[in-house]
Amino acid sequence: MTHMTRMTDKRRIVTIGVYGFTAGAFLEKLAGEGVGLLLDLRQRRGVRGPEYAWANSLRLQRALAAADFGYRHVKELAPTTELRRLQYREDDRQGVGKRNRSALADEYAERYTREILDPFDLGALVTELPGDSPTALLCVERDPEACHRSLVTARLRAEHDLPVTDLRPG
């Protein structure tokens, strides 16, 4: 654990997906945790279908700003199109839809870690996080186990000793 992390004892991470939330419930969940900053880990910051139009980038940013949440797109932690397609092929092979996925493909997890997470300076990101409120990591999947954000938070726990809470609808 680094000295910098130790000094910021209120620093913690929550994760949240889009699926299963309405816009109001999403903002309430963030507020209930005292979140100050949301880091958007999506490559393409849109979600298909009218049910989730609220989560498309500009609408989401407006809603977050109106509710006094900070927002930052961390595209460098988003999976590449190639990696997303690899996961979709595995979803198809298993007969599950993206919204029903319960786990990441092994090859996806290994390649995301090697190609995206390993080269990324997570320590620099951690030093920029607010020390007085939790930071939320956002992607679309409801369950973190089915999303690359679980790989990011595993590293944040292991290397920066940051507590992580996964937020789910309901």
PDB file of C-alpha atoms in Angstrom:
ATOM      1  CA  MET A   1       0.000   0.000   0.000  1.00  0.00           C
ATOM      2  CA  THR A   2       1.333   3.404  -0.910  1.00  0.00           C
ATOM      3  CA  HIS A   3       1.701   6.280   1.506  1.00  0.00           C
ATOM      4  CA  MET A   4      -0.637   8.366  -0.666  1.00  0.00           C
ATOM      5  CA  THR A   5      -3.443   5.828  -0.366  1.00  0.00           C
ATOM      6  CA  ARG A   6      -2.998   5.500   3.393  1.00  0.00           C
ATOM      7  CA  MET A   7      -3.438   9.265   3.860  1.00  0.00           C
ATOM      8  CA  THR A   8      -6.812   9.269   2.125  1.00  0.00           C
ATOM      9  CA  ASP A   9      -8.778   6.997   4.388  1.00  0.00           C
ATOM     10  CA  LYS A  10     -12.183   8.003   2.989  1.00  0.00           C
ATOM     11  CA  ARG A  11     -11.191   7.074  -0.543  1.00  0.00           C
ATOM     12  CA  ARG A  12     -13.194   4.124  -1.800  1.00  0.00           C
ATOM     13  CA  ILE A  13     -14.665   2.736  -4.981  1.00  0.00           C
ATOM     14  CA  VAL A  14     -18.187   1.722  -5.895  1.00  0.00           C
ATOM     15  CA  THR A  15     -19.138   0.092  -9.166  1.00  0.00           C
ATOM     16  CA  ILE A  16     -22.413   0.453 -10.984  1.00  0.00           C
ATOM     17  CA  GLY A  17     -23.915  -0.711 -14.264  1.00  0.00           C
ATOM     18  CA  VAL A  18     -26.721   0.681 -16.370  1.00  0.00           C
ATOM     19  CA  TYR A  19     -28.877  -2.419 -16.822  1.00  0.00           C
ATOM     20  CA  GLY A  20     -31.699  -2.749 -14.337  1.00  0.00           C
ATOM     21  CA  PHE A  21     -31.750   0.927 -13.369  1.00  0.00           C
ATOM     22  CA  THR A  22     -33.999   3.808 -14.294  1.00  0.00           C
ATOM     23  CA  ALA A  23     -32.325   7.210 -14.437  1.00  0.00           C
ATOM     24  CA  GLY A  24     -33.865   8.195 -11.106  1.00  0.00           C
ATOM     25  CA  ALA A  25     -32.926   4.978  -9.334  1.00  0.00           C
ATOM     26  CA  PHE A  26     -29.377   5.227 -10.727  1.00  0.00           C
ATOM     27  CA  LEU A  27     -28.881   8.743  -9.361  1.00  0.00           C
ATOM     28  CA  GLU A  28     -30.484   7.784  -6.031  1.00  0.00           C
ATOM     29  CA  LYS A  29     -28.124   4.816  -5.685  1.00  0.00           C
ATOM     30  CA  LEU A  30     -25.084   7.049  -6.295  1.00  0.00           C
ATOM     31  CA  ALA A  31     -26.376   9.688  -3.873  1.00  0.00           C
ATOM     32  CA  GLY A  32     -27.076   7.052  -1.237  1.00  0.00           C
ATOM     33  CA  GLU A  33     -23.409   6.043  -1.347  1.00  0.00           C
ATOM     34  CA  GLY A  34     -22.224   9.655  -1.205  1.00  0.00           C
ATOM     35  CA  VAL A  35     -20.468   9.372  -4.590  1.00  0.00           C
ATOM     36  CA  GLY A  36     -18.651  12.503  -5.701  1.00  0.00           C
ATOM     37  CA  LEU A  37     -17.165  11.398  -9.024  1.00  0.00           C
ATOM     38  CA  LEU A  38     -18.268   8.923 -11.690  1.00  0.00           C
ATOM     39  CA  LEU A  39     -15.643   7.417 -13.980  1.00  0.00           C
ATOM     40  CA  ASP A  40     -17.204   6.160 -17.219  1.00  0.00           C
ATOM     41  CA  LEU A  41     -15.254   3.084 -18.366  1.00  0.00           C
ATOM     42  CA  ARG A  42     -17.231   2.545 -21.582  1.00  0.00           C
ATOM     43  CA  GLN A  43     -15.633   2.758 -25.017  1.00  0.00           C
ATOM     44  CA  ARG A  44     -18.859   3.677 -26.776  1.00  0.00           C
ATOM     45  CA  ARG A  45     -20.875   5.672 -24.306  1.00  0.00           C
ATOM     46  CA  GLY A  46     -24.270   4.688 -25.601  1.00  0.00           C
ATOM     47  CA  VAL A  47     -26.768   2.008 -24.681  1.00  0.00           C
ATOM     48  CA  ARG A  48     -29.226   0.542 -27.172  1.00  0.00           C
ATOM     49  CA  GLY A  49     -32.941   0.850 -26.624  1.00  0.00           C
ATOM     50  CA  PRO A  50     -35.239   3.580 -25.300  1.00  0.00           C
ATOM     51  CA  GLU A  51     -35.282   2.055 -21.802  1.00  0.00           C
ATOM     52  CA  TYR A  52     -31.648   3.079 -21.324  1.00  0.00           C
ATOM     53  CA  ALA A  53     -31.486   6.278 -23.385  1.00  0.00           C
ATOM     54  CA  TRP A  54     -30.824   8.143 -20.116  1.00  0.00           C
ATOM     55  CA  ALA A  55     -27.399   6.449 -19.955  1.00  0.00           C
ATOM     56  CA  ASN A  56     -26.193   7.765 -23.308  1.00  0.00           C
ATOM     57  CA  SER A  57     -23.209   9.987 -22.706  1.00  0.00           C
ATOM     58  CA  LEU A  58     -24.580  13.508 -23.078  1.00  0.00           C
ATOM     59  CA  ARG A  59     -27.858  12.786 -21.274  1.00  0.00           C
ATOM     60  CA  LEU A  60     -26.014  11.031 -18.477  1.00  0.00           C
ATOM     61  CA  GLN A  61     -23.492  13.856 -18.116  1.00  0.00           C
ATOM     62  CA  ARG A  62     -26.300  16.442 -17.930  1.00  0.00           C
ATOM     63  CA  ALA A  63     -28.163  14.417 -15.280  1.00  0.00           C
ATOM     64  CA  LEU A  64     -24.994  13.897 -13.242  1.00  0.00           C
ATOM     65  CA  ALA A  65     -24.094  17.590 -13.394  1.00  0.00           C
ATOM     66  CA  ALA A  66     -27.624  18.596 -12.359  1.00  0.00           C
ATOM     67  CA  ALA A  67     -27.345  16.247  -9.360  1.00  0.00           C
ATOM     68  CA  ASP A  68     -23.873  17.601  -8.510  1.00  0.00           C
ATOM     69  CA  PHE A  69     -21.817  14.523  -9.404  1.00  0.00           C
ATOM     70  CA  GLY A  70     -18.470  14.864 -11.139  1.00  0.00           C
ATOM     71  CA  TYR A  71     -17.939  12.957 -14.413  1.00  0.00           C
ATOM     72  CA  ARG A  72     -14.883  11.764 -16.252  1.00  0.00           C
ATOM     73  CA  HIS A  73     -14.548   9.450 -19.250  1.00  0.00           C
ATOM     74  CA  VAL A  74     -11.585   7.099 -18.805  1.00  0.00           C
ATOM     75  CA  LYS A  75     -11.502   5.683 -22.324  1.00  0.00           C
ATOM     76  CA  GLU A  76      -8.035   4.215 -21.710  1.00  0.00           C
ATOM     77  CA  LEU A  77      -9.681   1.623 -19.402  1.00  0.00           C
ATOM     78  CA  ALA A  78     -12.418   0.755 -21.894  1.00  0.00           C
ATOM     79  CA  PRO A  79     -12.145  -2.535 -23.753  1.00  0.00           C
ATOM     80  CA  THR A  80     -11.266  -2.267 -27.425  1.00  0.00           C
ATOM     81  CA  THR A  81     -13.802  -3.133 -30.115  1.00  0.00           C
ATOM     82  CA  GLU A  82     -11.817  -6.310 -30.779  1.00  0.00           C
ATOM     83  CA  LEU A  83     -12.048  -7.378 -27.131  1.00  0.00           C
ATOM     84  CA  ARG A  84     -15.772  -6.613 -26.978  1.00  0.00           C
ATOM     85  CA  ARG A  85     -16.306  -8.750 -30.101  1.00  0.00           C
ATOM     86  CA  LEU A  86     -14.338 -11.586 -28.498  1.00  0.00           C
ATOM     87  CA  GLN A  87     -16.707 -11.456 -25.496  1.00  0.00           C
ATOM     88  CA  TYR A  88     -19.779 -11.310 -27.757  1.00  0.00           C
ATOM     89  CA  ARG A  89     -18.590 -14.443 -29.588  1.00  0.00           C
ATOM     90  CA  GLU A  90     -18.270 -16.231 -26.240  1.00  0.00           C
ATOM     91  CA  ASP A  91     -21.727 -14.978 -25.223  1.00  0.00           C
ATOM     92  CA  ASP A  92     -23.123 -16.376 -28.487  1.00  0.00           C
ATOM     93  CA  ARG A  93     -21.323 -19.675 -27.960  1.00  0.00           C
ATOM     94  CA  GLN A  94     -22.880 -19.962 -24.493  1.00  0.00           C
ATOM     95  CA  GLY A  95     -26.272 -18.754 -25.712  1.00  0.00           C
ATOM     96  CA  VAL A  96     -26.417 -15.766 -23.363  1.00  0.00           C
ATOM     97  CA  GLY A  97     -27.220 -12.173 -24.184  1.00  0.00           C
ATOM     98  CA  LYS A  98     -24.998  -9.322 -23.048  1.00  0.00           C
ATOM     99  CA  ARG A  99     -27.675  -8.299 -20.556  1.00  0.00           C
ATOM    100  CA  ASN A 100     -27.771 -11.827 -19.059  1.00  0.00           C
ATOM    101  CA  ARG A 101     -24.040 -12.557 -18.969  1.00  0.00           C
ATOM    102  CA  SER A 102     -22.832 -13.749 -15.581  1.00  0.00           C
ATOM    103  CA  ALA A 103     -19.079 -14.028 -16.173  1.00  0.00           C
ATOM    104  CA  LEU A 104     -16.348 -12.826 -18.495  1.00  0.00           C
ATOM    105  CA  ALA A 105     -14.680 -15.160 -20.965  1.00  0.00           C
ATOM    106  CA  ASP A 106     -11.251 -16.288 -19.725  1.00  0.00           C
ATOM    107  CA  GLU A 107      -9.546 -15.080 -22.903  1.00  0.00           C
ATOM    108  CA  TYR A 108     -11.261 -11.690 -22.612  1.00  0.00           C
ATOM    109  CA  ALA A 109     -10.162 -11.293 -18.980  1.00  0.00           C
ATOM    110  CA  GLU A 110      -6.585 -12.311 -19.769  1.00  0.00           C
ATOM    111  CA  ARG A 111      -6.293 -10.043 -22.818  1.00  0.00           C
ATOM    112  CA  TYR A 112      -8.020  -7.069 -21.157  1.00  0.00           C
ATOM    113  CA  THR A 113      -5.590  -7.364 -18.256  1.00  0.00           C
ATOM    114  CA  ARG A 114      -2.539  -7.637 -20.519  1.00  0.00           C
ATOM    115  CA  GLU A 115      -3.547  -5.148 -23.233  1.00  0.00           C
ATOM    116  CA  ILE A 116      -5.465  -2.489 -21.277  1.00  0.00           C
ATOM    117  CA  LEU A 117      -4.974  -2.765 -17.523  1.00  0.00           C
ATOM    118  CA  ASP A 118      -1.261  -3.633 -17.311  1.00  0.00           C
ATOM    119  CA  PRO A 119      -0.065  -0.627 -19.385  1.00  0.00           C
ATOM    120  CA  PHE A 120      -2.455   1.795 -17.630  1.00  0.00           C
ATOM    121  CA  ASP A 121      -1.059   3.890 -14.764  1.00  0.00           C
ATOM    122  CA  LEU A 122      -3.661   3.032 -12.143  1.00  0.00           C
ATOM    123  CA  GLY A 123      -1.552   4.662  -9.430  1.00  0.00           C
ATOM    124  CA  ALA A 124      -1.786   8.027 -11.163  1.00  0.00           C
ATOM    125  CA  LEU A 125      -5.550   7.645 -11.451  1.00  0.00           C
ATOM    126  CA  VAL A 126      -5.851   6.754  -7.762  1.00  0.00           C
ATOM    127  CA  THR A 127      -3.967   9.898  -6.719  1.00  0.00           C
ATOM    128  CA  GLU A 128      -6.498  11.994  -8.692  1.00  0.00           C
ATOM    129  CA  LEU A 129      -9.552  10.450  -7.003  1.00  0.00           C
ATOM    130  CA  PRO A 130     -11.406  12.559  -4.465  1.00  0.00           C
ATOM    131  CA  GLY A 131     -10.326  11.748  -0.935  1.00  0.00           C
ATOM    132  CA  ASP A 132     -13.556  12.891   0.673  1.00  0.00           C
ATOM    133  CA  SER A 133     -16.127  10.811  -1.231  1.00  0.00           C
ATOM    134  CA  PRO A 134     -16.427   7.490  -3.066  1.00  0.00           C
ATOM    135  CA  THR A 135     -15.721   7.258  -6.783  1.00  0.00           C
ATOM    136  CA  ALA A 136     -18.070   5.195  -8.972  1.00  0.00           C
ATOM    137  CA  LEU A 137     -16.836   3.084 -11.888  1.00  0.00           C
ATOM    138  CA  LEU A 138     -19.532   2.823 -14.567  1.00  0.00           C
ATOM    139  CA  CYS A 139     -20.145   0.377 -17.364  1.00  0.00           C
ATOM    140  CA  VAL A 140     -23.343  -1.138 -18.733  1.00  0.00           C
ATOM    141  CA  GLU A 141     -23.544  -4.645 -17.281  1.00  0.00           C
ATOM    142  CA  ARG A 142     -25.710  -5.083 -14.210  1.00  0.00           C
ATOM    143  CA  ASP A 143     -23.336  -7.520 -12.489  1.00  0.00           C
ATOM    144  CA  PRO A 144     -19.675  -6.562 -12.077  1.00  0.00           C
ATOM    145  CA  GLU A 145     -18.578 -10.201 -12.587  1.00  0.00           C
ATOM    146  CA  ALA A 146     -19.851  -9.893 -16.177  1.00  0.00           C
ATOM    147  CA  CYS A 147     -17.938  -6.667 -16.794  1.00  0.00           C
ATOM    148  CA  HIS A 148     -14.373  -5.426 -17.181  1.00  0.00           C
ATOM    149  CA  ARG A 149     -14.903  -3.110 -14.197  1.00  0.00           C
ATOM    150  CA  SER A 150     -14.431  -6.191 -11.981  1.00  0.00           C
ATOM    151  CA  LEU A 151     -10.904  -6.560 -13.372  1.00  0.00           C
ATOM    152  CA  VAL A 152     -10.165  -2.904 -12.614  1.00  0.00           C
ATOM    153  CA  THR A 153     -11.511  -3.140  -9.068  1.00  0.00           C
ATOM    154  CA  ALA A 154      -9.608  -6.355  -8.353  1.00  0.00           C
ATOM    155  CA  ARG A 155      -6.417  -4.468  -9.150  1.00  0.00           C
ATOM    156  CA  LEU A 156      -7.497  -1.421  -7.120  1.00  0.00           C
ATOM    157  CA  ARG A 157      -8.065  -3.704  -4.121  1.00  0.00           C
ATOM    158  CA  ALA A 158      -4.825  -5.629  -4.549  1.00  0.00           C
ATOM    159  CA  GLU A 159      -2.415  -2.814  -5.398  1.00  0.00           C
ATOM    160  CA  HIS A 160      -3.979   0.231  -3.732  1.00  0.00           C
ATOM    161  CA  ASP A 161      -5.906  -1.330  -0.847  1.00  0.00           C
ATOM    162  CA  LEU A 162      -9.080   0.488  -1.848  1.00  0.00           C
ATOM    163  CA  PRO A 163     -12.376  -0.877  -0.537  1.00  0.00           C
ATOM    164  CA  VAL A 164     -14.893  -1.665  -3.289  1.00  0.00           C
ATOM    165  CA  THR A 165     -18.681  -1.888  -3.089  1.00  0.00           C
ATOM    166  CA  ASP A 166     -20.663  -3.195  -6.064  1.00  0.00           C
ATOM    167  CA  LEU A 167     -24.000  -1.424  -6.460  1.00  0.00           C
ATOM    168  CA  ARG A 168     -26.904  -3.293  -8.026  1.00  0.00           C
ATOM    169  CA  PRO A 169     -30.488  -2.291  -8.807  1.00  0.00           C
ATOM    170  CA  GLY A 170     -33.096  -2.821  -6.136  1.00  0.00           C
TER     171      GLY A 170
END
